[in-house]
Coordinates of C-alpha atoms (C1' of nucleotides) in Angstrom, one line a residue:
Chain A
X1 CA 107.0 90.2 128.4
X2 CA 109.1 89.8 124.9
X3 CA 111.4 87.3 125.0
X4 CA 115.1 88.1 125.1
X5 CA 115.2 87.1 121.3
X6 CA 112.6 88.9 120.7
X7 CA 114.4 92.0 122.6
X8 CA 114.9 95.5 120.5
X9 CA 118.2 96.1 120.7
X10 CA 120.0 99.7 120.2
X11 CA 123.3 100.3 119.0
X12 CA 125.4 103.4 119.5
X13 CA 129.3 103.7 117.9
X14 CA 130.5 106.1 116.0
X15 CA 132.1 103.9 113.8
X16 CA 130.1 102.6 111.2
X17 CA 132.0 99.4 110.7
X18 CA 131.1 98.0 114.6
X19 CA 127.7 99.6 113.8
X20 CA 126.9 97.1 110.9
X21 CA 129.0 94.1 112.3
X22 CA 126.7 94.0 115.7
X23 CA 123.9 94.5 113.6
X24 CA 124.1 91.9 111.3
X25 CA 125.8 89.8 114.1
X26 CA 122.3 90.2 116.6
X27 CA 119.7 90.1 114.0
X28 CA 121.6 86.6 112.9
X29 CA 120.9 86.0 116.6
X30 CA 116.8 87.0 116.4
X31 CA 117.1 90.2 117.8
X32 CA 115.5 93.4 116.2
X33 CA 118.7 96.0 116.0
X34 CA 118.8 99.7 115.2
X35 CA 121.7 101.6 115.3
X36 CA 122.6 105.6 115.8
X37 CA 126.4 107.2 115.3
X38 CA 125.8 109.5 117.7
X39 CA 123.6 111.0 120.7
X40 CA 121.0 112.9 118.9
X41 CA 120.6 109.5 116.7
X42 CA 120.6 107.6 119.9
X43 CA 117.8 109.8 121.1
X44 CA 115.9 110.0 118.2
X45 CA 115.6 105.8 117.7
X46 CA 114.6 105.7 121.6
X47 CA 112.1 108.1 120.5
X48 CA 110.7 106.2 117.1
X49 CA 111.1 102.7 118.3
X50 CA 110.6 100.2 121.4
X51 CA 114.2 99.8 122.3
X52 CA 114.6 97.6 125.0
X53 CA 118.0 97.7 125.6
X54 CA 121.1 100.3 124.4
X55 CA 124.5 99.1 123.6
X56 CA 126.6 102.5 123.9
X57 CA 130.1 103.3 122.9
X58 CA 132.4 105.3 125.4
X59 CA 133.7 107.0 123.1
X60 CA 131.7 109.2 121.1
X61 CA 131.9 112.5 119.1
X62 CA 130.1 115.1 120.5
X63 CA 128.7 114.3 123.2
X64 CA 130.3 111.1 125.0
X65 CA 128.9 108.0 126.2
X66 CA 129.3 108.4 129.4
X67 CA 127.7 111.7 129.8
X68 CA 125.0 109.9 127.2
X69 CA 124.3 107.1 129.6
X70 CA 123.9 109.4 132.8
X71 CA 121.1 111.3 131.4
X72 CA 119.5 107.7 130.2
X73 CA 119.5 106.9 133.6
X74 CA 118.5 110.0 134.8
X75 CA 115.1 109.2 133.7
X76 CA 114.2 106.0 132.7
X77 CA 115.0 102.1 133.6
X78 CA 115.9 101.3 130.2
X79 CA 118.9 98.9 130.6
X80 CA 122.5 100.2 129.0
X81 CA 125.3 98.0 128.0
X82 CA 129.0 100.2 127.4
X83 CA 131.7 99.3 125.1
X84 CA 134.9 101.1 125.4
X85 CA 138.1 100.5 123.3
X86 CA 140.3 100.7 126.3
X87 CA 139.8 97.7 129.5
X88 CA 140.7 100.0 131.8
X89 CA 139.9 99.3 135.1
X90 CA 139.1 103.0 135.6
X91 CA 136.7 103.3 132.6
X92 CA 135.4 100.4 133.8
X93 CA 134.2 101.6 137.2
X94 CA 133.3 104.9 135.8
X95 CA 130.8 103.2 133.4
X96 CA 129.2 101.0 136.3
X97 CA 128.9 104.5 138.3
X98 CA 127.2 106.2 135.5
X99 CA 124.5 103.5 135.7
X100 CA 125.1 101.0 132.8
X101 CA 123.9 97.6 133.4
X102 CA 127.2 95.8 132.0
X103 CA 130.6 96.4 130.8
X104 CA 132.3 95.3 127.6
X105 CA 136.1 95.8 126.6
X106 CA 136.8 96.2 122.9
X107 CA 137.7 94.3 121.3
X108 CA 135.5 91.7 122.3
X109 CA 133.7 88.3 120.9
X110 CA 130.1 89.0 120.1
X111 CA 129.4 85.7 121.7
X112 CA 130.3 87.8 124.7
X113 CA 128.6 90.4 124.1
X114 CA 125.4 88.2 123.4
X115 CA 125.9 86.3 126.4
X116 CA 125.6 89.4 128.7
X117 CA 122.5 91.0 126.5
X118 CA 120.6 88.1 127.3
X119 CA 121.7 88.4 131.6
X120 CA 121.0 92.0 131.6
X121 CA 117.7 91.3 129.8
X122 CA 116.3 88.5 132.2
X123 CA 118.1 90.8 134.8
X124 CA 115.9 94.0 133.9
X125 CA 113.3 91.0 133.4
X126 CA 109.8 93.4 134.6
X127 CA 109.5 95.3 131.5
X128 CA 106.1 95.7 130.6
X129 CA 104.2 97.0 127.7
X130 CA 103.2 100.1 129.8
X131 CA 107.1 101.5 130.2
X132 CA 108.5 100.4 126.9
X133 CA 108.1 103.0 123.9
X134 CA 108.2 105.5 126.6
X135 CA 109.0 109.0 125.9
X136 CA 109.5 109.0 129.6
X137 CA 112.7 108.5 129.1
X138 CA 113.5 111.9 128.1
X139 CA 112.7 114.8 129.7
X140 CA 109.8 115.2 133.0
X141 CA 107.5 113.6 130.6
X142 CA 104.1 113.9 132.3
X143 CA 102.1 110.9 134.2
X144 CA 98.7 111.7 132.5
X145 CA 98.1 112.4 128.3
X146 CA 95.7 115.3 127.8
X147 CA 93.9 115.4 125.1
X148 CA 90.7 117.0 123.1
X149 CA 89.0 116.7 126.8
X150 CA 90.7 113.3 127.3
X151 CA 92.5 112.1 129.9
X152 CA 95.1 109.3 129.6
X153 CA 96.2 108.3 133.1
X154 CA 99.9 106.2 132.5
X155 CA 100.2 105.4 135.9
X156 CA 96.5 103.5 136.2
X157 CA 96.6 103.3 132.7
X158 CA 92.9 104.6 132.6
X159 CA 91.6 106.5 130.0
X160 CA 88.9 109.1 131.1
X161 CA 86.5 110.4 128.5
X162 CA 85.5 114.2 128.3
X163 CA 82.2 113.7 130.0
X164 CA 84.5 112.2 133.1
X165 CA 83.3 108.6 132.5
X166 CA 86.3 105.7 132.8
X167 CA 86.5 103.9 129.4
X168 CA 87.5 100.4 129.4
X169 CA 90.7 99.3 127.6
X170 CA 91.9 96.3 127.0
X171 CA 95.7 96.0 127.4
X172 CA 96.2 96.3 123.6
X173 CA 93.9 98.6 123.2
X174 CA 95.4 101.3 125.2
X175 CA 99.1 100.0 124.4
X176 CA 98.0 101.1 121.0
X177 CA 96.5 104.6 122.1
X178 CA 99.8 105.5 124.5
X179 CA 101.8 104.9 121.2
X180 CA 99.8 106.9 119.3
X181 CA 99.2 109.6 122.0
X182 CA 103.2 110.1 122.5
X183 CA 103.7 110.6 119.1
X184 CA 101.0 113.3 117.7
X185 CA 100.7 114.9 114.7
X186 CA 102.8 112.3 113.1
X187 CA 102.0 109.5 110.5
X188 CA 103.3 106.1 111.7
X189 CA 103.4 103.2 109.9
X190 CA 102.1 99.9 110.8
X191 CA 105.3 98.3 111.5
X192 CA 106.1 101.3 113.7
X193 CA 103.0 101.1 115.5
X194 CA 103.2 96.7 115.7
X195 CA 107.1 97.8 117.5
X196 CA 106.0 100.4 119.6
X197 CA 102.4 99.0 120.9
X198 CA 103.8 95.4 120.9
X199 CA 106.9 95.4 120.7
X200 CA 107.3 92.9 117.7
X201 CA 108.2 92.9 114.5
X202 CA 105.4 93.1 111.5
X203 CA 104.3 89.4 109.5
X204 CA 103.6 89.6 105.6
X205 CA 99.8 90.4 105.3
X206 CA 100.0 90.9 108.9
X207 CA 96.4 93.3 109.7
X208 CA 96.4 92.9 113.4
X209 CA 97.0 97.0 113.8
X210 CA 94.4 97.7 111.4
X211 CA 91.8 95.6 113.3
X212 CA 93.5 97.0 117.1
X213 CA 92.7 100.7 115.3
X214 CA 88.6 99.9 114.3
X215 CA 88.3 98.1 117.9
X216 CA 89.7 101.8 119.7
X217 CA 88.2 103.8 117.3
X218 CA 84.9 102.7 118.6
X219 CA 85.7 103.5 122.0
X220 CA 87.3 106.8 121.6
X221 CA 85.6 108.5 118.1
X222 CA 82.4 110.5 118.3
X223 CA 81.6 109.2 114.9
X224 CA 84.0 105.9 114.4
X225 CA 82.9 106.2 110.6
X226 CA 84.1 109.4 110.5
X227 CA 87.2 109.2 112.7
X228 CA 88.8 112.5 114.1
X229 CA 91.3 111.3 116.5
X230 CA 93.1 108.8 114.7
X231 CA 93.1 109.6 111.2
X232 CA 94.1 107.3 107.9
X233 CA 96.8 107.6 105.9
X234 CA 96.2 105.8 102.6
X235 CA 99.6 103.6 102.0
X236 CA 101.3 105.3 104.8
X237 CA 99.9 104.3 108.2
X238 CA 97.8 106.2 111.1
X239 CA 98.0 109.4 112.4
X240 CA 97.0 110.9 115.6
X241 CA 95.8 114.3 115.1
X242 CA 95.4 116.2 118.5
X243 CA 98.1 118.0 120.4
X244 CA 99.0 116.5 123.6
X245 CA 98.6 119.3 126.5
X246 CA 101.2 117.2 129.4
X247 CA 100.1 117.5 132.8
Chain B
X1 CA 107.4 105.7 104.2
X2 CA 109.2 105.6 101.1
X3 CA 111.2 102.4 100.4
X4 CA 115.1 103.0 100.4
X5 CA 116.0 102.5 96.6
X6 CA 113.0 104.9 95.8
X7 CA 114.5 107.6 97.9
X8 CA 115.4 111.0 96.3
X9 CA 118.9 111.9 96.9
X10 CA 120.6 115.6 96.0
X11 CA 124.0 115.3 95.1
X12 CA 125.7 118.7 96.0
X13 CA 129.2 118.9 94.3
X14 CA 131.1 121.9 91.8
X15 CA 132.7 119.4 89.9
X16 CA 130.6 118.6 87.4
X17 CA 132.3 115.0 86.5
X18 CA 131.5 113.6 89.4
X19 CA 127.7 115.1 89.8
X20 CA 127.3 112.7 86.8
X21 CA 129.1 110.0 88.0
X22 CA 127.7 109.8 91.1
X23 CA 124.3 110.7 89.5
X24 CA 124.9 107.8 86.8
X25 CA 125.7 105.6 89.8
X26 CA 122.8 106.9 91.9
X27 CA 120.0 106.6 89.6
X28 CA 121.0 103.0 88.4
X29 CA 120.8 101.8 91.6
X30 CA 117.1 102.9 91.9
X31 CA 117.2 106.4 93.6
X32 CA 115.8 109.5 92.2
X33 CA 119.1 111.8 91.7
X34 CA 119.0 115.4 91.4
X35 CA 122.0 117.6 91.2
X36 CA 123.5 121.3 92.6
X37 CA 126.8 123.0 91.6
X38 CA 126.5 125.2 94.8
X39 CA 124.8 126.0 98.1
X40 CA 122.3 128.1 96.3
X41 CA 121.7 125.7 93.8
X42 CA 121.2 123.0 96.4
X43 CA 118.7 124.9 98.4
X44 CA 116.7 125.4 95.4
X45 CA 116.6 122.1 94.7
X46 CA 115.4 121.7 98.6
X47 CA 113.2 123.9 97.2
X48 CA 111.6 122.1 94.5
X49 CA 111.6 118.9 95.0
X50 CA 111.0 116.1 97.7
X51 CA 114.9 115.6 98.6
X52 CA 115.1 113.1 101.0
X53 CA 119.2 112.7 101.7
X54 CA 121.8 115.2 100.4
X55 CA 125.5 113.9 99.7
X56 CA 127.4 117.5 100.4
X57 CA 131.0 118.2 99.3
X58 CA 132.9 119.5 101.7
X59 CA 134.7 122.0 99.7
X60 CA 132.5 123.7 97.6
X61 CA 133.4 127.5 96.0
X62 CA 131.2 130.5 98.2
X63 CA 129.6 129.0 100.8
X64 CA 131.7 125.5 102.1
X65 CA 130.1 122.3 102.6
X66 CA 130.2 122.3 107.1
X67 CA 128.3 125.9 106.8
X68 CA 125.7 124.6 104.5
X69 CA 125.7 121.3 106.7
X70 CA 125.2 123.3 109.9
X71 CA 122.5 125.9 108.2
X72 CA 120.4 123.0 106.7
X73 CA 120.8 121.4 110.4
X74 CA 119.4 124.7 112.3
X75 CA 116.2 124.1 110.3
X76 CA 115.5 120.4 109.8
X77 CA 116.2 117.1 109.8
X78 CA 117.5 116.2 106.2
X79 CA 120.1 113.7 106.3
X80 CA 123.5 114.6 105.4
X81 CA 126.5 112.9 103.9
X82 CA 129.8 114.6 103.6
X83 CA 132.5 114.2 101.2
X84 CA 135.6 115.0 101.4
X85 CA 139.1 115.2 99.8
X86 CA 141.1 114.2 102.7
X87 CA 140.3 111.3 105.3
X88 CA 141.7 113.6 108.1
X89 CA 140.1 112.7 111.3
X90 CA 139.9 116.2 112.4
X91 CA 137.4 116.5 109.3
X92 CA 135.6 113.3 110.4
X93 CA 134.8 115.1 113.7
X94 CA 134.0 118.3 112.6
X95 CA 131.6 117.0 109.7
X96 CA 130.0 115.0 112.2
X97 CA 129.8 117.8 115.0
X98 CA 128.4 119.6 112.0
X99 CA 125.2 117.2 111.9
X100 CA 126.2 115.2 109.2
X101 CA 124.9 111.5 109.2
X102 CA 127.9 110.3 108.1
X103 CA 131.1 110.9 106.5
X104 CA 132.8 109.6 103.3
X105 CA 136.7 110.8 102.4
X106 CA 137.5 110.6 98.1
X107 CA 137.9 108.3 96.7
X108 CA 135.8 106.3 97.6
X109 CA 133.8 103.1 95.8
X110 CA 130.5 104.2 94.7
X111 CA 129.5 101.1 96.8
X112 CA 130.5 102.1 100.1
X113 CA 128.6 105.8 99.4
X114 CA 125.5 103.3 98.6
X115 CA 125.8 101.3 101.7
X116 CA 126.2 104.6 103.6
X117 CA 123.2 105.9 102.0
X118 CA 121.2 102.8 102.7
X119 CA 122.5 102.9 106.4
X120 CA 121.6 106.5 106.8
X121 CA 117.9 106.5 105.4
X122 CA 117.0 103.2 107.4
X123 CA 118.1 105.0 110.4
X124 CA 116.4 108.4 109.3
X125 CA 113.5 106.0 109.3
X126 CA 110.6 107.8 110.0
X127 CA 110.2 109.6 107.4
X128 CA 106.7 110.1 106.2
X129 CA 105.0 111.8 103.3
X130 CA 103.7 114.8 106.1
X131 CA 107.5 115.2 106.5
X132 CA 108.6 114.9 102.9
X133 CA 108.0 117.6 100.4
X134 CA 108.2 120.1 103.1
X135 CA 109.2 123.7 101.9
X136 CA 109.4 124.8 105.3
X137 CA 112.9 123.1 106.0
X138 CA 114.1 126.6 105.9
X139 CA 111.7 128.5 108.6
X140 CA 109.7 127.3 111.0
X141 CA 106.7 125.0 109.7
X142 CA 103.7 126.4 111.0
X143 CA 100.8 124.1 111.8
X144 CA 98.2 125.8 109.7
X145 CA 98.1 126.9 106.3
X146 CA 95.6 129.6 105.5
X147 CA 94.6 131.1 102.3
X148 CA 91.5 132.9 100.7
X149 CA 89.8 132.1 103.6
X150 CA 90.7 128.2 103.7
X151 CA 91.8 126.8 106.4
X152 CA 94.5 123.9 106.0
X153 CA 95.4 121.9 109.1
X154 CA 98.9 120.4 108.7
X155 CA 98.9 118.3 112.4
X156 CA 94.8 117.3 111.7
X157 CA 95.5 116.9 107.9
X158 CA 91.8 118.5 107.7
X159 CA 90.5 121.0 105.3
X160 CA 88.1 124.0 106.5
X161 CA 86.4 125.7 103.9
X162 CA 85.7 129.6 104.1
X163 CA 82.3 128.6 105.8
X164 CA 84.1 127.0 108.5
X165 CA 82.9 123.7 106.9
X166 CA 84.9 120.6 107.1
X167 CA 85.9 119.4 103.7
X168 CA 86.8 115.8 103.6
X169 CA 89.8 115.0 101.4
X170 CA 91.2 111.9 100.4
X171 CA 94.9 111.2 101.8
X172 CA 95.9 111.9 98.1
X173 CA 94.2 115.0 97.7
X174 CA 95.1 116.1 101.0
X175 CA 98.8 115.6 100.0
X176 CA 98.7 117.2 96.5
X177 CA 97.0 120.1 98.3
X178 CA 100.0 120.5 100.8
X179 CA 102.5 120.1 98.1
X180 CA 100.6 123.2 96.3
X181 CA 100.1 125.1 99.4
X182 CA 103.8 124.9 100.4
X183 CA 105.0 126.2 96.6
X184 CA 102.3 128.4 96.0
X185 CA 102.2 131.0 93.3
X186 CA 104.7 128.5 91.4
X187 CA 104.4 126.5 88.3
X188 CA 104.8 123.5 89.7
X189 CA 105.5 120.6 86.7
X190 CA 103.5 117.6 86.9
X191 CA 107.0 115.4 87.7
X192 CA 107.5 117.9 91.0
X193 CA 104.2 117.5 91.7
X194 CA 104.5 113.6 91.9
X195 CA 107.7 113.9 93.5
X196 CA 106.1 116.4 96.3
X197 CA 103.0 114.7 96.6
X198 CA 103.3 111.0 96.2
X199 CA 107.1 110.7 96.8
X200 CA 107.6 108.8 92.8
X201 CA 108.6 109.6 89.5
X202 CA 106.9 110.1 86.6
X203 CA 106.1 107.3 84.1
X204 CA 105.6 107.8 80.2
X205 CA 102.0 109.2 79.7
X206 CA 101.4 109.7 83.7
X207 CA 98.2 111.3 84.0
X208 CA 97.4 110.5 87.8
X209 CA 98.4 114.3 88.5
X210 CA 95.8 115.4 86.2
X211 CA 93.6 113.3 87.3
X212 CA 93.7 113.9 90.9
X213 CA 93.9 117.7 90.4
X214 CA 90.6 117.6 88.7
X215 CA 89.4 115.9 91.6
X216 CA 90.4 118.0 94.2
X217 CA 89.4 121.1 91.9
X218 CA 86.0 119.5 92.3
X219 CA 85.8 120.2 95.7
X220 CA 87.6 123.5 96.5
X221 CA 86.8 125.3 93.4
X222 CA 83.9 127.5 93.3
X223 CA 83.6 127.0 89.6
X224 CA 85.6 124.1 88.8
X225 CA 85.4 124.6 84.9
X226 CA 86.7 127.8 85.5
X227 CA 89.2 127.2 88.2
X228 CA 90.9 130.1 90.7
X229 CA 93.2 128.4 93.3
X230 CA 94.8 126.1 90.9
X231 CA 95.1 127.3 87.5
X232 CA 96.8 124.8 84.4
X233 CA 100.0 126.1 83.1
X234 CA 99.8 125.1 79.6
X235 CA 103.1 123.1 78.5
X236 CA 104.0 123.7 82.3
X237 CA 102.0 122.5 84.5
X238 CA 99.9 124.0 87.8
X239 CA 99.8 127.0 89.6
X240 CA 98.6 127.3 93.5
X241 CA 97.4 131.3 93.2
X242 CA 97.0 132.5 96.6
X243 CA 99.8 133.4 99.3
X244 CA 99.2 131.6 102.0
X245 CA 99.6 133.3 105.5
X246 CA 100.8 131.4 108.0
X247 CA 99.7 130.7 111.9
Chain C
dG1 C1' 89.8 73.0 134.3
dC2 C1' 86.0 76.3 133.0
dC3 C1' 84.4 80.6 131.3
dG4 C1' 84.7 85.3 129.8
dT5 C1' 87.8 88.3 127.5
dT6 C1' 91.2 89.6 124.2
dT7 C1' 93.7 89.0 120.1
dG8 C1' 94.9 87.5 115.4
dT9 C1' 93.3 85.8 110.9
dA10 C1' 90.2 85.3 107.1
dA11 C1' 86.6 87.2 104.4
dC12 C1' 84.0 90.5 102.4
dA13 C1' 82.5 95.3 101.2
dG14 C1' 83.5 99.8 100.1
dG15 C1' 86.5 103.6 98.9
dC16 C1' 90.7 105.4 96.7
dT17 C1' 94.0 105.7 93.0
dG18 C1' 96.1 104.9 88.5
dT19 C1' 95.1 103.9 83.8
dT20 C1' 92.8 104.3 79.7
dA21 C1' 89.8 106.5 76.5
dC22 C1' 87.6 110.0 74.5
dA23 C1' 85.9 114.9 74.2
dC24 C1' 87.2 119.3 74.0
dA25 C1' 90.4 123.4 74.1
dA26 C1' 94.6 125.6 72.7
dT27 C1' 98.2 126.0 69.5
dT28 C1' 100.5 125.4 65.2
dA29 C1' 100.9 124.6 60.2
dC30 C1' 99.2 125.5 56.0
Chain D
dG1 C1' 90.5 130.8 58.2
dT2 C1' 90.7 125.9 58.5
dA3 C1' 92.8 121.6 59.5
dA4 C1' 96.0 119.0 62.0
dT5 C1' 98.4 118.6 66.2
dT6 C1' 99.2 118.8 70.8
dG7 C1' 97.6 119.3 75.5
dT8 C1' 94.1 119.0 79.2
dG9 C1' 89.6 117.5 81.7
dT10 C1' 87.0 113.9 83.2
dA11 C1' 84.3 109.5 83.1
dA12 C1' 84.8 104.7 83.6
dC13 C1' 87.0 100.8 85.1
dA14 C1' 90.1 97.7 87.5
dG15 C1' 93.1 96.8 91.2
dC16 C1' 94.7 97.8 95.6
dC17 C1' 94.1 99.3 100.2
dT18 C1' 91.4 99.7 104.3
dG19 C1' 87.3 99.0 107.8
dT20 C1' 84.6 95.8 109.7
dT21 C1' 82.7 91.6 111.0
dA22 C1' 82.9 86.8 112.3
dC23 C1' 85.3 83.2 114.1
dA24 C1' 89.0 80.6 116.3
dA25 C1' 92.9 80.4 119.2
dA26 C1' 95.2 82.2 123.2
dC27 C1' 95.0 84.1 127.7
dG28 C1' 93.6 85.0 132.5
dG29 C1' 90.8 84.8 136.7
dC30 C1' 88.6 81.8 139.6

DNA sequence: GCCGTTTGTAACAGGCTGTTACACAATTAC
DNA sequence: GTAATTGTGTAACAGCCTGTTACAAACGGC
């Protein structure tokens, strides 16, 4: 499990000034932040990265928060702190209906707002590799990966070759294949891969994905010399080249 | 994925004073800058190069600034700035509801339009040189590229010759070969090229286009001292000959 | 606590890319 | 027409990037 620190946090406000101000303010604090002004960036950042936990604005253009954080929780666990400019008692209620974790008045003292990242963090506490980076989170995203005669079982998190035979994975190594598998056809760098496998950020001359890529290359590739499935991009990163077929 | 300061950005804007300025500003700061008067200009631009944030004027003669926002929206993910001559907050919310990134009213401090740039292409993120350089923004990108009986796989990045043989290309081939593929029948300059394929600019004397065209001519050319598919534009540059059907 | 497994780091080998240099082709000047 | 000039093709090299192996540390099951 990462360590609250350690935590992916997400940030959605419209206003770019809060946006940059909790930014700077939590990655002082250790945390790795992203932010998004709106939905579709909100979505998109749960998409690319590891987020662990979403700090969302009521108030939103377009499509509000709360509206934003019902269909969150509609599908997926991950934990959802609100801010709202108002500390109505009413808002208040209506955010802790629509499934967010906590509750935060603006304005408020980032202290505060630190203080209850960490509690809803220990509080959400069973996060495992498995469920974060999951697509799952939008949309009846399937329970088995399908492809190029492969089966990728999330639930056991087995992988089944085309012949039917059940190839052993460690846990890094098929952290690092579910990453790759949810996004296909897609070049992704190292330090996306590092945040999306294991959930940490990348260390100067860090190789550890390179190596993690040879090791299930030789499971998975007919020819590991001559790799089909997960292809290199010189200076770019890794990408996986089949189409997923969800079942 | 291309670092931030080494970002092409298109500044779209009919007054021409502050196309320089900003372009002045822009390019000092380390970006690539390239400029349009107009909505068709700007699309051309799209067109040519490897733009990887627009700043859009809101008010612009012919088309306005929200329709071009919303058009280049419908097809694709480019980032969007808007600029406009009033802070009204009903202009805020529509330039936002429009798609834009973000939203900047004149004046403004060169500084803040770099911090929002900065802001905007960290969260854009994932760009990747796949993505870049893509003339397909307007349409729908297809998957395969097929001309004279080649076959190029855009998800696979593979290369099929017309024997149905797998060529293998180098990541930089295989790039300069999209960026001729998605412009083709086109002199393409060697500095567009650069831009389309390797997401740079061009230094005095730069001869790696040359160089790698040569290379690639060695393996898709029948005849490489004699070459069909891409011919040398004297004075000009290269020419990708066939029309590529799509599917 | 012991032992097998897994993961990260270091080291080396090989491939890819940019640069340079030179040969040759195309164009221009005379 | 010839010579000078400019532009292009490609070989060779050096440096960087990546794949793989070996080894040590960390982890987990018993």
């Amino acid at each position: 499990m990462a360590t609250d620190s350690n935590a992916h946090i997400l940030v959605v406000d419209d206003d770019r000034e809060i946006r940059t101000l909790l930014s700077r303010y939590l990655a002082k604090e250790g945390y790795r932040v992203t932010t998004a002004a709106d939905g579709r960036e909100m979505r998109k950042a749960i998409d690319d990265w590891a987020i662990d936990l979403v700090v969302l604005d009521l108030m939103l253009p377009g499509e509000d928060g709360l509206s934003l954080c019902r269909s969150l929780r509609a599908r997926s666990e991950l934990p959802v702190i609100m801010l709202t400019a108002r500390g109505d008692e009413i808002d208040r209620i209506i955010g802790l209906e629509m499934g967010a974790d906590d509750y935060l008045a603006k304005p408020f003292n980032p202290r505060e707002l630190h203080a209850r990242i960490r509690a809803v963090l220990r509080r959400a506490g069973s996060l495992d590799r498995g469920e974060r980076g999951s697509d799952v989170r939008f949309g009846d995203k399937p329970e088995v990966l399908v492809f190029e005669g492969w089966r990728l079982d999330l639930s056991a998190r087995e992988l089944t070759s085309p012949d039917g035979l059940l190839v052993p994975l460690s846990s890094g190594e098929y952290d690092l294949l579910v990453a790759f598998a949810r996004h296909p056809t897609r070049v992704l760098s190292r330090e996306q891969l590092l945040d999306l496998a294991r959930g940490r950020d990348a260390q100067p001359f860090d190789r550890s994905i390179d190596v993690q890529v040879s090791r299930l290359r030789r499971k998975i590739e007919r020819d590991p010399r001559d790799p089909r499935l997960i292809k290199t991009v010189r200076g770019g990163g890794y990408v996986f080249t089949p189409t997923i077929e969800k079942f």
